[in-house]
Coordinates of C-alpha atoms in Angstrom, one line a residue:
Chain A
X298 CA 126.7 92.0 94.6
X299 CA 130.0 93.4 94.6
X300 CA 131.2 91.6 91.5
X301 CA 130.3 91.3 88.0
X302 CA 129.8 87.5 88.0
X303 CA 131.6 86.6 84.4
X304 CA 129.0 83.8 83.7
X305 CA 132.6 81.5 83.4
X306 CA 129.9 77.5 83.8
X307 CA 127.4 79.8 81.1
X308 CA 130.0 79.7 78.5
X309 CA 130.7 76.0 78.7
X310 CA 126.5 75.5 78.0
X311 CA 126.3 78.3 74.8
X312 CA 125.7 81.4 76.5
X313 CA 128.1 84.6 76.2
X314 CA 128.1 87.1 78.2
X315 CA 129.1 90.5 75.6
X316 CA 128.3 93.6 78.0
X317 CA 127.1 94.3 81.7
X318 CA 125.6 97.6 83.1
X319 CA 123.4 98.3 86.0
X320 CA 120.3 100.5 84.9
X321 CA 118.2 100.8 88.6
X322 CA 120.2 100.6 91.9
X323 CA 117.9 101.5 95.1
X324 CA 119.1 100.8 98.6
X325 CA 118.5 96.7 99.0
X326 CA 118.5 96.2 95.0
X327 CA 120.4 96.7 92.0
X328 CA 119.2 95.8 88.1
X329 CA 121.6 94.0 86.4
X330 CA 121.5 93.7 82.6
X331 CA 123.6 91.9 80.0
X332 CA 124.2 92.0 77.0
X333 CA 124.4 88.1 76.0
X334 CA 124.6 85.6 73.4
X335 CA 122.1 82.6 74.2
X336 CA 122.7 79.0 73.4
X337 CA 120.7 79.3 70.1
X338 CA 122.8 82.2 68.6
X339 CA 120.6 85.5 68.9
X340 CA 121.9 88.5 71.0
X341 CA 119.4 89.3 73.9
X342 CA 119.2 91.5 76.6
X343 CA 119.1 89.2 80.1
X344 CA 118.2 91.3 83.1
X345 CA 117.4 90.3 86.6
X346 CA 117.8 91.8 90.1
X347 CA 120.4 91.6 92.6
X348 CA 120.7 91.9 96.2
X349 CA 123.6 91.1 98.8
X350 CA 122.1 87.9 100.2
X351 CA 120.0 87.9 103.7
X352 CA 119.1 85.7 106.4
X353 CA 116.5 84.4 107.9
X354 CA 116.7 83.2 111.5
X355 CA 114.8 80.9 113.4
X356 CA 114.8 81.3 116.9
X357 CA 113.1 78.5 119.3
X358 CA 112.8 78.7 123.3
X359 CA 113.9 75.9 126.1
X360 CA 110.4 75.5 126.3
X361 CA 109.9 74.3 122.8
X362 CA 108.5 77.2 121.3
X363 CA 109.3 79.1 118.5
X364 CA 109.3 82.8 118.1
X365 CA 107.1 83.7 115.1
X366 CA 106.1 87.4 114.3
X367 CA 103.4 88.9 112.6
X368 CA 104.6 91.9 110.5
X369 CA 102.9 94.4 108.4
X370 CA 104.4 95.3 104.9
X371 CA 103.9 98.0 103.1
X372 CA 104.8 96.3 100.0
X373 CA 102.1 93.4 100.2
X374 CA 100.2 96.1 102.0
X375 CA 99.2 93.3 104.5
X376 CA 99.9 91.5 107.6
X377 CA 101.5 88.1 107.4
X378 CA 103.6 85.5 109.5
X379 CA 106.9 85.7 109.1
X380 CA 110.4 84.5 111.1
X381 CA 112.6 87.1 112.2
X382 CA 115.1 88.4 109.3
X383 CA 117.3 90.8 107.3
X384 CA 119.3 91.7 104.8
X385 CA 123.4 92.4 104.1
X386 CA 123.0 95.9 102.4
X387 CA 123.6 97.3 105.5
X388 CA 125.5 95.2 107.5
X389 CA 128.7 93.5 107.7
X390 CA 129.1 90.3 109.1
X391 CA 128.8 86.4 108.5
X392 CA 125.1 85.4 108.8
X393 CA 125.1 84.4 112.1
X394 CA 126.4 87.5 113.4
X395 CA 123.8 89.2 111.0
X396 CA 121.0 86.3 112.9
X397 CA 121.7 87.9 116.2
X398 CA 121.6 91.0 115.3
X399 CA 118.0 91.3 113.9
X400 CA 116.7 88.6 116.6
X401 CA 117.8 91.3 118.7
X402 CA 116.4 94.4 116.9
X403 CA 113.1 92.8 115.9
X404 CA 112.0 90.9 118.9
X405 CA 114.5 91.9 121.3
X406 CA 115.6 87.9 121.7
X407 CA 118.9 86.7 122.9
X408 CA 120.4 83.2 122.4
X409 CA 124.3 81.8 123.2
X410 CA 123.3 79.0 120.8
X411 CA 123.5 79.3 117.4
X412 CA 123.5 76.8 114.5
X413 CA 124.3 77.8 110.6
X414 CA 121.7 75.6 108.9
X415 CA 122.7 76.5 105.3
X416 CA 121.4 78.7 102.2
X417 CA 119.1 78.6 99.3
X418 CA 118.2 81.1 96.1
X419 CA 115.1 83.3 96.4
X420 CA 115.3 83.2 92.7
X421 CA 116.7 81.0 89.9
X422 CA 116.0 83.8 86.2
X423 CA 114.6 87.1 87.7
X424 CA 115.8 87.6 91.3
X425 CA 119.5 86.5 92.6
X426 CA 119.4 86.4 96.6
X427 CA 121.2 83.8 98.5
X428 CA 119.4 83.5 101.6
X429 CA 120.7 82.0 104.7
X430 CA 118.9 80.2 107.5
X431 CA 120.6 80.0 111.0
X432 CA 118.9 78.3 114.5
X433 CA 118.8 79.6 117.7
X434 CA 117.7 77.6 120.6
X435 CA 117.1 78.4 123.9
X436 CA 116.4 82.2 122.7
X437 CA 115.3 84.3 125.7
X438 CA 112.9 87.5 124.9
X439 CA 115.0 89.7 127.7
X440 CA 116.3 92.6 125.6
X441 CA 114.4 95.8 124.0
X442 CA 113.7 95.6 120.1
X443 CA 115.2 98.5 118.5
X444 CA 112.9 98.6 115.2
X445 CA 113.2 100.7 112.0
X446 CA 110.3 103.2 110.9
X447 CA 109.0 100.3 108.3
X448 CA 109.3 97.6 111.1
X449 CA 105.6 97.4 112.2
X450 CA 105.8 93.9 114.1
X451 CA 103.8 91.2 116.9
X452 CA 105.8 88.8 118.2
X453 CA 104.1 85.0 119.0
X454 CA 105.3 82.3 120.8
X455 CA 104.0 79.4 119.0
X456 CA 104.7 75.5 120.0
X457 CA 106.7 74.2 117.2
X458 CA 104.5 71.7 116.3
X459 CA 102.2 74.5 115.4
X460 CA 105.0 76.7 114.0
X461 CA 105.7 74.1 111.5
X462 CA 101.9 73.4 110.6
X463 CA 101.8 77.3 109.7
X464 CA 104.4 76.7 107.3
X465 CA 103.6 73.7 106.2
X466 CA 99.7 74.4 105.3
X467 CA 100.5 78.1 104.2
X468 CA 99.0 79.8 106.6
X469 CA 102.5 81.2 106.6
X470 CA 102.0 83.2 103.1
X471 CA 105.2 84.2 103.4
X472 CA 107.5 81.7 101.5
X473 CA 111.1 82.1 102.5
X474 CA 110.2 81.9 106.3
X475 CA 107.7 79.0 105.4
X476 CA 110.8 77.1 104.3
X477 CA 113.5 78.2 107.1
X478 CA 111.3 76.9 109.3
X479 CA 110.3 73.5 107.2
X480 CA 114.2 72.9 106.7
X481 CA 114.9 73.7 110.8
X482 CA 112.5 70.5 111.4
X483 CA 114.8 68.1 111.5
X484 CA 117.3 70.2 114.6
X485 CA 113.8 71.4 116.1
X486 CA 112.4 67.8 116.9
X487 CA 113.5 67.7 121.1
X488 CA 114.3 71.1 121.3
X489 CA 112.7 71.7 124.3
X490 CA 115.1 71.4 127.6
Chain B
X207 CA 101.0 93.7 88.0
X208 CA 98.6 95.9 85.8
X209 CA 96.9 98.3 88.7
X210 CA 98.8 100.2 91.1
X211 CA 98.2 98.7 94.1
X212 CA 96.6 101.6 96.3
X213 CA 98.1 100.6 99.6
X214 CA 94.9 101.0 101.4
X215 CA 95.3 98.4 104.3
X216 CA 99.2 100.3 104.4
X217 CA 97.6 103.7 105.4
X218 CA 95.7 102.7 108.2
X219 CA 99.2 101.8 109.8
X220 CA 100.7 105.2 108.8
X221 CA 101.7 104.8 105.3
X222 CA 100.5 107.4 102.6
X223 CA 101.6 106.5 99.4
X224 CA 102.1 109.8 97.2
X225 CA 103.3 108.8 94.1
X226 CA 104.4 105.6 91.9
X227 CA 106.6 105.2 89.0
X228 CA 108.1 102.6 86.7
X229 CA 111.7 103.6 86.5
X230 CA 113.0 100.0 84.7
X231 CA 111.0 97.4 82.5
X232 CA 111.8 94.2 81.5
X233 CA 110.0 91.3 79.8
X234 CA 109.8 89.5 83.5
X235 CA 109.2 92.2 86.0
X236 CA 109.5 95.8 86.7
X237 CA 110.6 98.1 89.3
X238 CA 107.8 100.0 90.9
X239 CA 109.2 103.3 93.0
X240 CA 106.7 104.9 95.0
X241 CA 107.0 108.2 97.2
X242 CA 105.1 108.2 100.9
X243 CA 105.4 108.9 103.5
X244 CA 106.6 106.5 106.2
X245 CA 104.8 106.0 109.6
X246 CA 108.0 108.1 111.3
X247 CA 106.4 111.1 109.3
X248 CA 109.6 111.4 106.7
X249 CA 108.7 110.9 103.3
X250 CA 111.3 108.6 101.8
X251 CA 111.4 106.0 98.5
X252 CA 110.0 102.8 98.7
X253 CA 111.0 100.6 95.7
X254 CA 110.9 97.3 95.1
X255 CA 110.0 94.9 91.7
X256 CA 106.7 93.5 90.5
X257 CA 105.7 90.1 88.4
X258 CA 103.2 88.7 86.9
X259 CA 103.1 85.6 89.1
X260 CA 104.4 82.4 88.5
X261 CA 103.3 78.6 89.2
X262 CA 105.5 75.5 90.5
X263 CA 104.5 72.2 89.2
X264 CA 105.7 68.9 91.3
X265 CA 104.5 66.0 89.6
X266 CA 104.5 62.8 90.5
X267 CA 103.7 59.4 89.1
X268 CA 101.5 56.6 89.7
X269 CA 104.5 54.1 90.3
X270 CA 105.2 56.8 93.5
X271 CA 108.4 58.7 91.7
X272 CA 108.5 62.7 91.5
X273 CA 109.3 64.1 88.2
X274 CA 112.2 66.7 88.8
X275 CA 114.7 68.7 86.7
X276 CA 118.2 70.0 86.7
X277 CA 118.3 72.9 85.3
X278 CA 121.3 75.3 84.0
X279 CA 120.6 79.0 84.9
X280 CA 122.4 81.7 83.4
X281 CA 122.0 83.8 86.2
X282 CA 123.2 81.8 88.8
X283 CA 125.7 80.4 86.4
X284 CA 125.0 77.1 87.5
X285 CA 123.0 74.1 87.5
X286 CA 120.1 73.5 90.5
X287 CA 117.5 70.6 91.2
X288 CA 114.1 72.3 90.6
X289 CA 110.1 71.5 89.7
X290 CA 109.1 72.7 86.5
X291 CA 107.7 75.9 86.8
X292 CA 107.3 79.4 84.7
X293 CA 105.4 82.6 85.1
X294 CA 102.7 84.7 83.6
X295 CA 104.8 87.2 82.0
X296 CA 104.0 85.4 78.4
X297 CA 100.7 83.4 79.6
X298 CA 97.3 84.3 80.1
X299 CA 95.1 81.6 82.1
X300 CA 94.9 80.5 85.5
X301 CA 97.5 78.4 87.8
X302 CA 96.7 74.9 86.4
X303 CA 96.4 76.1 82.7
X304 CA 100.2 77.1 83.2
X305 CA 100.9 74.5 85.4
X306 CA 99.7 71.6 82.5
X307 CA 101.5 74.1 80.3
X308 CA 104.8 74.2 81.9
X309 CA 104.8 70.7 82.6
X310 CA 104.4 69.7 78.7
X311 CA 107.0 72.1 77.7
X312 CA 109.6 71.8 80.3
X313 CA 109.5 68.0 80.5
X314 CA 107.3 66.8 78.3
X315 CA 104.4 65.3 81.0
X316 CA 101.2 65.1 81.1
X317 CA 98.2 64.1 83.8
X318 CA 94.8 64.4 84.3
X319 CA 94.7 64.4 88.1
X320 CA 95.3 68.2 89.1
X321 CA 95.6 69.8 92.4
X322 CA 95.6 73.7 93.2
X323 CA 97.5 73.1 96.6
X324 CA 98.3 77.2 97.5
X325 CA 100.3 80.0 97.0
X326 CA 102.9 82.1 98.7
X327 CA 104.9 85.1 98.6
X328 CA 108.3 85.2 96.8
X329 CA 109.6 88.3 98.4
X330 CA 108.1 90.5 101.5
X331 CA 110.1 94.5 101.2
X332 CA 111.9 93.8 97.9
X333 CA 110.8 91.4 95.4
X334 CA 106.7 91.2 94.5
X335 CA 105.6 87.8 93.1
X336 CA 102.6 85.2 94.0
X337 CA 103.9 82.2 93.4
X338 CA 101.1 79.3 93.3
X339 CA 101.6 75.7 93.9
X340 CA 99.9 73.0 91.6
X341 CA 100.3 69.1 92.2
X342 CA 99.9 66.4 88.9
X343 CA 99.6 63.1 89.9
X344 CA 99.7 60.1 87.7
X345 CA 102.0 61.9 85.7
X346 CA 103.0 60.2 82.7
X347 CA 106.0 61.1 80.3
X348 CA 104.2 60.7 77.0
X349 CA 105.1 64.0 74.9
X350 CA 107.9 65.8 73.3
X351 CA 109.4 68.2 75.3
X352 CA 109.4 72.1 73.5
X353 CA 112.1 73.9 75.6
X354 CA 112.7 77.3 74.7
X355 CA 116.4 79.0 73.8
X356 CA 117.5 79.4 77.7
X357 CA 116.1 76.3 79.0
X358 CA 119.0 73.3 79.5
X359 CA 116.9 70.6 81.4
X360 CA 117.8 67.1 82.5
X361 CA 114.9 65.3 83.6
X362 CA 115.1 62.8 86.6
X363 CA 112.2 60.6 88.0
X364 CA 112.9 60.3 91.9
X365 CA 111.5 58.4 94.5
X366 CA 109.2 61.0 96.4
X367 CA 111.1 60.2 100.0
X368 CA 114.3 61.4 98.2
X369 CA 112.5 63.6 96.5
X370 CA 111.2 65.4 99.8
X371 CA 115.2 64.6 101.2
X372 CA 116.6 66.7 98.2
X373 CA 114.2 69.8 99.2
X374 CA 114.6 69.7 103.4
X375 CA 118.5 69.0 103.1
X376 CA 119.2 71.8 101.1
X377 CA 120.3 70.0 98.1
X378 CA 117.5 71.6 96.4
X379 CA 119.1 75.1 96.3
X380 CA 116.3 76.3 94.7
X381 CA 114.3 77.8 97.5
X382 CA 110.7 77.9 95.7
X383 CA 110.8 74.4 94.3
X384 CA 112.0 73.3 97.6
X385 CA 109.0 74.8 99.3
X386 CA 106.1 73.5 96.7
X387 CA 107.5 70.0 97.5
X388 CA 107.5 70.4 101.1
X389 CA 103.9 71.8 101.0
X390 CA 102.8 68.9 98.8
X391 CA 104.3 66.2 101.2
X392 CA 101.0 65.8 102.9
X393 CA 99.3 64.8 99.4
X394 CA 102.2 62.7 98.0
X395 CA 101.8 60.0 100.6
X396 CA 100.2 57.0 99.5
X397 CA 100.8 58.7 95.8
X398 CA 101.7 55.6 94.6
X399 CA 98.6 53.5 92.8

């Protein structure tokens, strides 16, 4: 979100983009907000949020299980399933380098396999986060996690099988791991050594 | 997003919220700042951005076809494969009203086979919106589409095995519609009449 993004593909469909400011910036988020003209003609405001992008990582073991956590958030103020994950607004570093390090710091896992699986929005008129979904098989829980204050986690090791009925049925409530894991199927299918 | 949300379950894991704000409104969300103190003991800002809620319609018809969209967003400055979908910012009524309404407006369909299938979260420390699921089948394209000013939609019927394909492969960069049609896979088989 280092860039103002000049809406260049908006202008070819009627929109244009008149004025940008930023009225809200907090650590993980900024508000952008434009000044635009919109494909019928009238001026508007257009405002959404940005972030720098995250990932999400899945991490499955040589025994063909994956590594699911249960984390508390203050902001749903509830539990919920999740897959390990984290965000670039404090770290620099491709996504898979940015994979290893929260496997690492949230369920203290290691893995010298890694796959980039790809990316999707979080958000298509409200919220702009690309997030990024990378594999790791054969992860091994042998290191210490090194959580943040907010970080209030249980680690599970659930057979995938499971792991991708969680997501699938929504037992998983939380939607961007739901569908990490859901687009991992295909790579997870004989995982196990 | 019209009570504050007390974080009660939050201060039984050593969370105690001491103040909320609204420091930035738009028509589609808002930023919600609170002051608490974190389970380290150090009081900090926790901010993050509320909706309304939204819903994501896949609808498929009786001849086994999914009825999907390309849309052009502004904010993305691009064009994605999604579902229909919208939020409550401007709609009062429950999941299938806006689901039927979304549906009519977006693409111009209409069914009378409707299926709550779930919800899930949008967002878990940054970005606060329930985003519910609905399923039409026997969809038929039978009214006049009325899109509003920002809304550049192609419409393409889809076989629902490509239609799944689109959403696990990525192709579907839009990570919510991606996920409804991956959670409705289990009731689009044998969709077909």
């Amino acid at each position: 979100m280092n860039l103002i993004d000049d809406k260049t593909n908006s202008q070819a469909h009627g929109w244009q983009r008149l004025a940008t400011d930023y009225p809200y910036t907090f650590r993980m988020f900024r508000v952008r907000r434009d000044q635009a003209r919109w494909p019928d003609g009238r001026v508007r405001t257009f405002s959404y949020v940005e972030t720098a992008g995250a990932v999400w990582v899945v991490p499955a073991t040589a025994d063909g299980q994956v590594v699911l956590i249960r984390q508390f958030r203050y902001m749903l103020d509830d539990w919920q399933w999740e897959v390990p994950a984290g965000g670039f607004h404090d770290f620099t570093g491709d996504p898979v380098e940015l994979a290893k390090h929260e496997l690492e710091e949230e369920v203290g896992g290691s893995s010298d396999n890694w796959l980039y699986v790809g990316s999707f929005n979080t958000g298509a008129s409200t919220f702009e986060e690309l997030a990024h979904i990378v594999l790791a098989r054969g992860v091994r829980l042998d290191r210490q996690p090194r959580r943040e204050p907010a970080e209030i986690i249980e680690v599970h090791l659930v057979p995938i099988e499971r792991a991708l009925e969680i997501a699938r049925s929504g037992e998983m409530t939380d939607g961007h791991s739901a569908l990490a894991l859901l687009r991992c199927e295909p790579y997870l299918i004989g995982v196990a050594e």
